[in-house]
Coordinates of C-alpha atoms in Angstrom, one line a residue:
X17 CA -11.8 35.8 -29.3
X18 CA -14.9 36.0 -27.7
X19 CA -18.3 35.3 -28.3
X20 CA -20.9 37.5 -29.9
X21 CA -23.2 35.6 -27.9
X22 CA -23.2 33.9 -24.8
X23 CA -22.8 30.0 -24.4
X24 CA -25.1 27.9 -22.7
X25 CA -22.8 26.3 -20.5
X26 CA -20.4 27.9 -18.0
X27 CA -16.6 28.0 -18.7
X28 CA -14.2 26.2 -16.8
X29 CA -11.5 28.9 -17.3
X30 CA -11.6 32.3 -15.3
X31 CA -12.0 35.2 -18.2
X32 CA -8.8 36.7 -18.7
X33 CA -10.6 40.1 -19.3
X34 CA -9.5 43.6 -17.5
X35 CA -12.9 44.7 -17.7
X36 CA -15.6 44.3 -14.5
X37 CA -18.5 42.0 -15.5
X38 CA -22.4 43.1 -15.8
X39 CA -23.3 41.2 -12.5
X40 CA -22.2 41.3 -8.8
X41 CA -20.8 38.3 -7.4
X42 CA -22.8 36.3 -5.2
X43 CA -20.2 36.3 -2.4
X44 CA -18.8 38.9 -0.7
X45 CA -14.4 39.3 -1.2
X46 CA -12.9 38.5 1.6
X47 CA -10.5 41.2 2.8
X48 CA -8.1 40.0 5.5
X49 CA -4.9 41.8 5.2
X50 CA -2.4 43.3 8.1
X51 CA -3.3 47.2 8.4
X52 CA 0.3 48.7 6.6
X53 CA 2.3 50.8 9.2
X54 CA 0.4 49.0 12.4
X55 CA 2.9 50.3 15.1
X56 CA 1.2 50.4 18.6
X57 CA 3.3 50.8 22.0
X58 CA 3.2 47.6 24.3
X59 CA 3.7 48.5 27.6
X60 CA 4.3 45.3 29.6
X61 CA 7.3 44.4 26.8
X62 CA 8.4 48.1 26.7
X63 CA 8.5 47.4 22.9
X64 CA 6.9 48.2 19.8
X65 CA 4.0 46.2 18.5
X66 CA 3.8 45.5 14.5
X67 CA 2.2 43.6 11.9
X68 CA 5.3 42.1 11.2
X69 CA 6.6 41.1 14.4
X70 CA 3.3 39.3 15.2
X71 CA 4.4 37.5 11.5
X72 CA 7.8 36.5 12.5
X73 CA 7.4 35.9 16.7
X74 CA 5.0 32.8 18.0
X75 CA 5.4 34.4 21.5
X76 CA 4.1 37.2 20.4
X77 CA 1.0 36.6 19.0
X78 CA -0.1 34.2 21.8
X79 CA 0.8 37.3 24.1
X80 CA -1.1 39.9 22.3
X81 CA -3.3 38.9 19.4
X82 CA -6.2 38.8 21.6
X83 CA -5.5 42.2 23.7
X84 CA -7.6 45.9 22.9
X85 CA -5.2 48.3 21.6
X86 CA -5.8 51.5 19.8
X87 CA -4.5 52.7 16.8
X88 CA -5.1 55.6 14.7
X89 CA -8.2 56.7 17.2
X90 CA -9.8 52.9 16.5
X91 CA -10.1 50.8 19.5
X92 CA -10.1 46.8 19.0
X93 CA -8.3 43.8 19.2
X94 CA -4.7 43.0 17.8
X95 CA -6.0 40.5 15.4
X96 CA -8.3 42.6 14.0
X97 CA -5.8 44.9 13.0
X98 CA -2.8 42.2 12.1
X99 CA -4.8 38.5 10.8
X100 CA -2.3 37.8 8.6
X101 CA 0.4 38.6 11.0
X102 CA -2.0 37.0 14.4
X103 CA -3.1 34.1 11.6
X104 CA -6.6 35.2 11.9
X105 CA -9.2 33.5 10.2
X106 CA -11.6 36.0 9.3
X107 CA -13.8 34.5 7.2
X108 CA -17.3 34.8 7.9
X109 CA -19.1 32.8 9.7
X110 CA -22.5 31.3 8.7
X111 CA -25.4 32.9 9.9
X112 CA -27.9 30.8 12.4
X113 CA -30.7 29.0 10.9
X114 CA -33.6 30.8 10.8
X115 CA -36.0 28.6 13.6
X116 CA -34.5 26.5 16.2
X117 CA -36.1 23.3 15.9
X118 CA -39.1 21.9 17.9
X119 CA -37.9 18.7 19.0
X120 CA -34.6 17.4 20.0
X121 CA -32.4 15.7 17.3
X122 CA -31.3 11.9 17.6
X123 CA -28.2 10.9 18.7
X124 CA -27.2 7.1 17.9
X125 CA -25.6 5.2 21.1
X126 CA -22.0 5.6 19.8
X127 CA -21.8 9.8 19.1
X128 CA -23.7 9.6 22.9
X129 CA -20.4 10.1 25.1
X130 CA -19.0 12.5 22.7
X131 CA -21.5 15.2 23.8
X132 CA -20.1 16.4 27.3
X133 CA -22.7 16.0 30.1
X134 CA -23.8 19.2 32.4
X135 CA -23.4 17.3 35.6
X136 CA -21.2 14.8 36.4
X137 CA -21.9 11.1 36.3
X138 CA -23.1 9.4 39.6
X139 CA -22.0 12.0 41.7
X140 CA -18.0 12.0 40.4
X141 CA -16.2 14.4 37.7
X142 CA -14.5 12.4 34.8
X143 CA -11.2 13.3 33.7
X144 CA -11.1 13.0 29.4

């Protein structure tokens, strides 16, 4: 049983309560599920595109999870309609920091070469 008060200390154990706590998370959910019924035509396959078969064929999703298609009046890419199926990672991405810095930051001698170069050295291209 619970508590009339709270403790000081945080539990280790999720609540196993039905009810929705007093305070928002501090993260958002992340929601990355396949759109149910996905079904767009693929023209250059003269097939059906799904969800599922994005799942189940590797061919597939390097053929088309990066193509615009439109479903249901919504124009984007597969992957944003299938992750699970295109294995997506949707997660967000962390946001820049807020100033770029002033100076340039150290590199020791040995992380040196594993920064490509812009131009290539003494006049020939290096193959990695």
């Amino acid at each position: 049983l619970p508590s009339k008060d709270p403790s000081m200390l945080p539990s280790n154990k999720p609540s196993l309560s039905n009810k929705p706590s007093n305070l928002p998370s501090t993260l958002p959910t992340i929601t990355c599920h396949d759109v149910k019924k996905f079904k767009v035509w693929y023209e250059p396959r003269q097939s059906k595109l799904t969800c599922d078969k994005l799942s189940k064929n590797a061919w597939w999703r390097t053929e088309t999870c990066n193509i615009f298609v439109t479903y249901k009046g919504e124009t984007n890419r597969v992957h944003n309609f299938c992750p699970e199926g295109c294995r997506y990672d949707c997660t967000p991405t962390k946001l820049p920091t807020y100033m770029p810095s002033t100076r340039p930051s150290f590199l020791s001698p040995s992380n040196q070469n594993k920064i490509p170069s812009m131009e290539p050295i003494n006049g020939t291209s290096q193959n990695l």
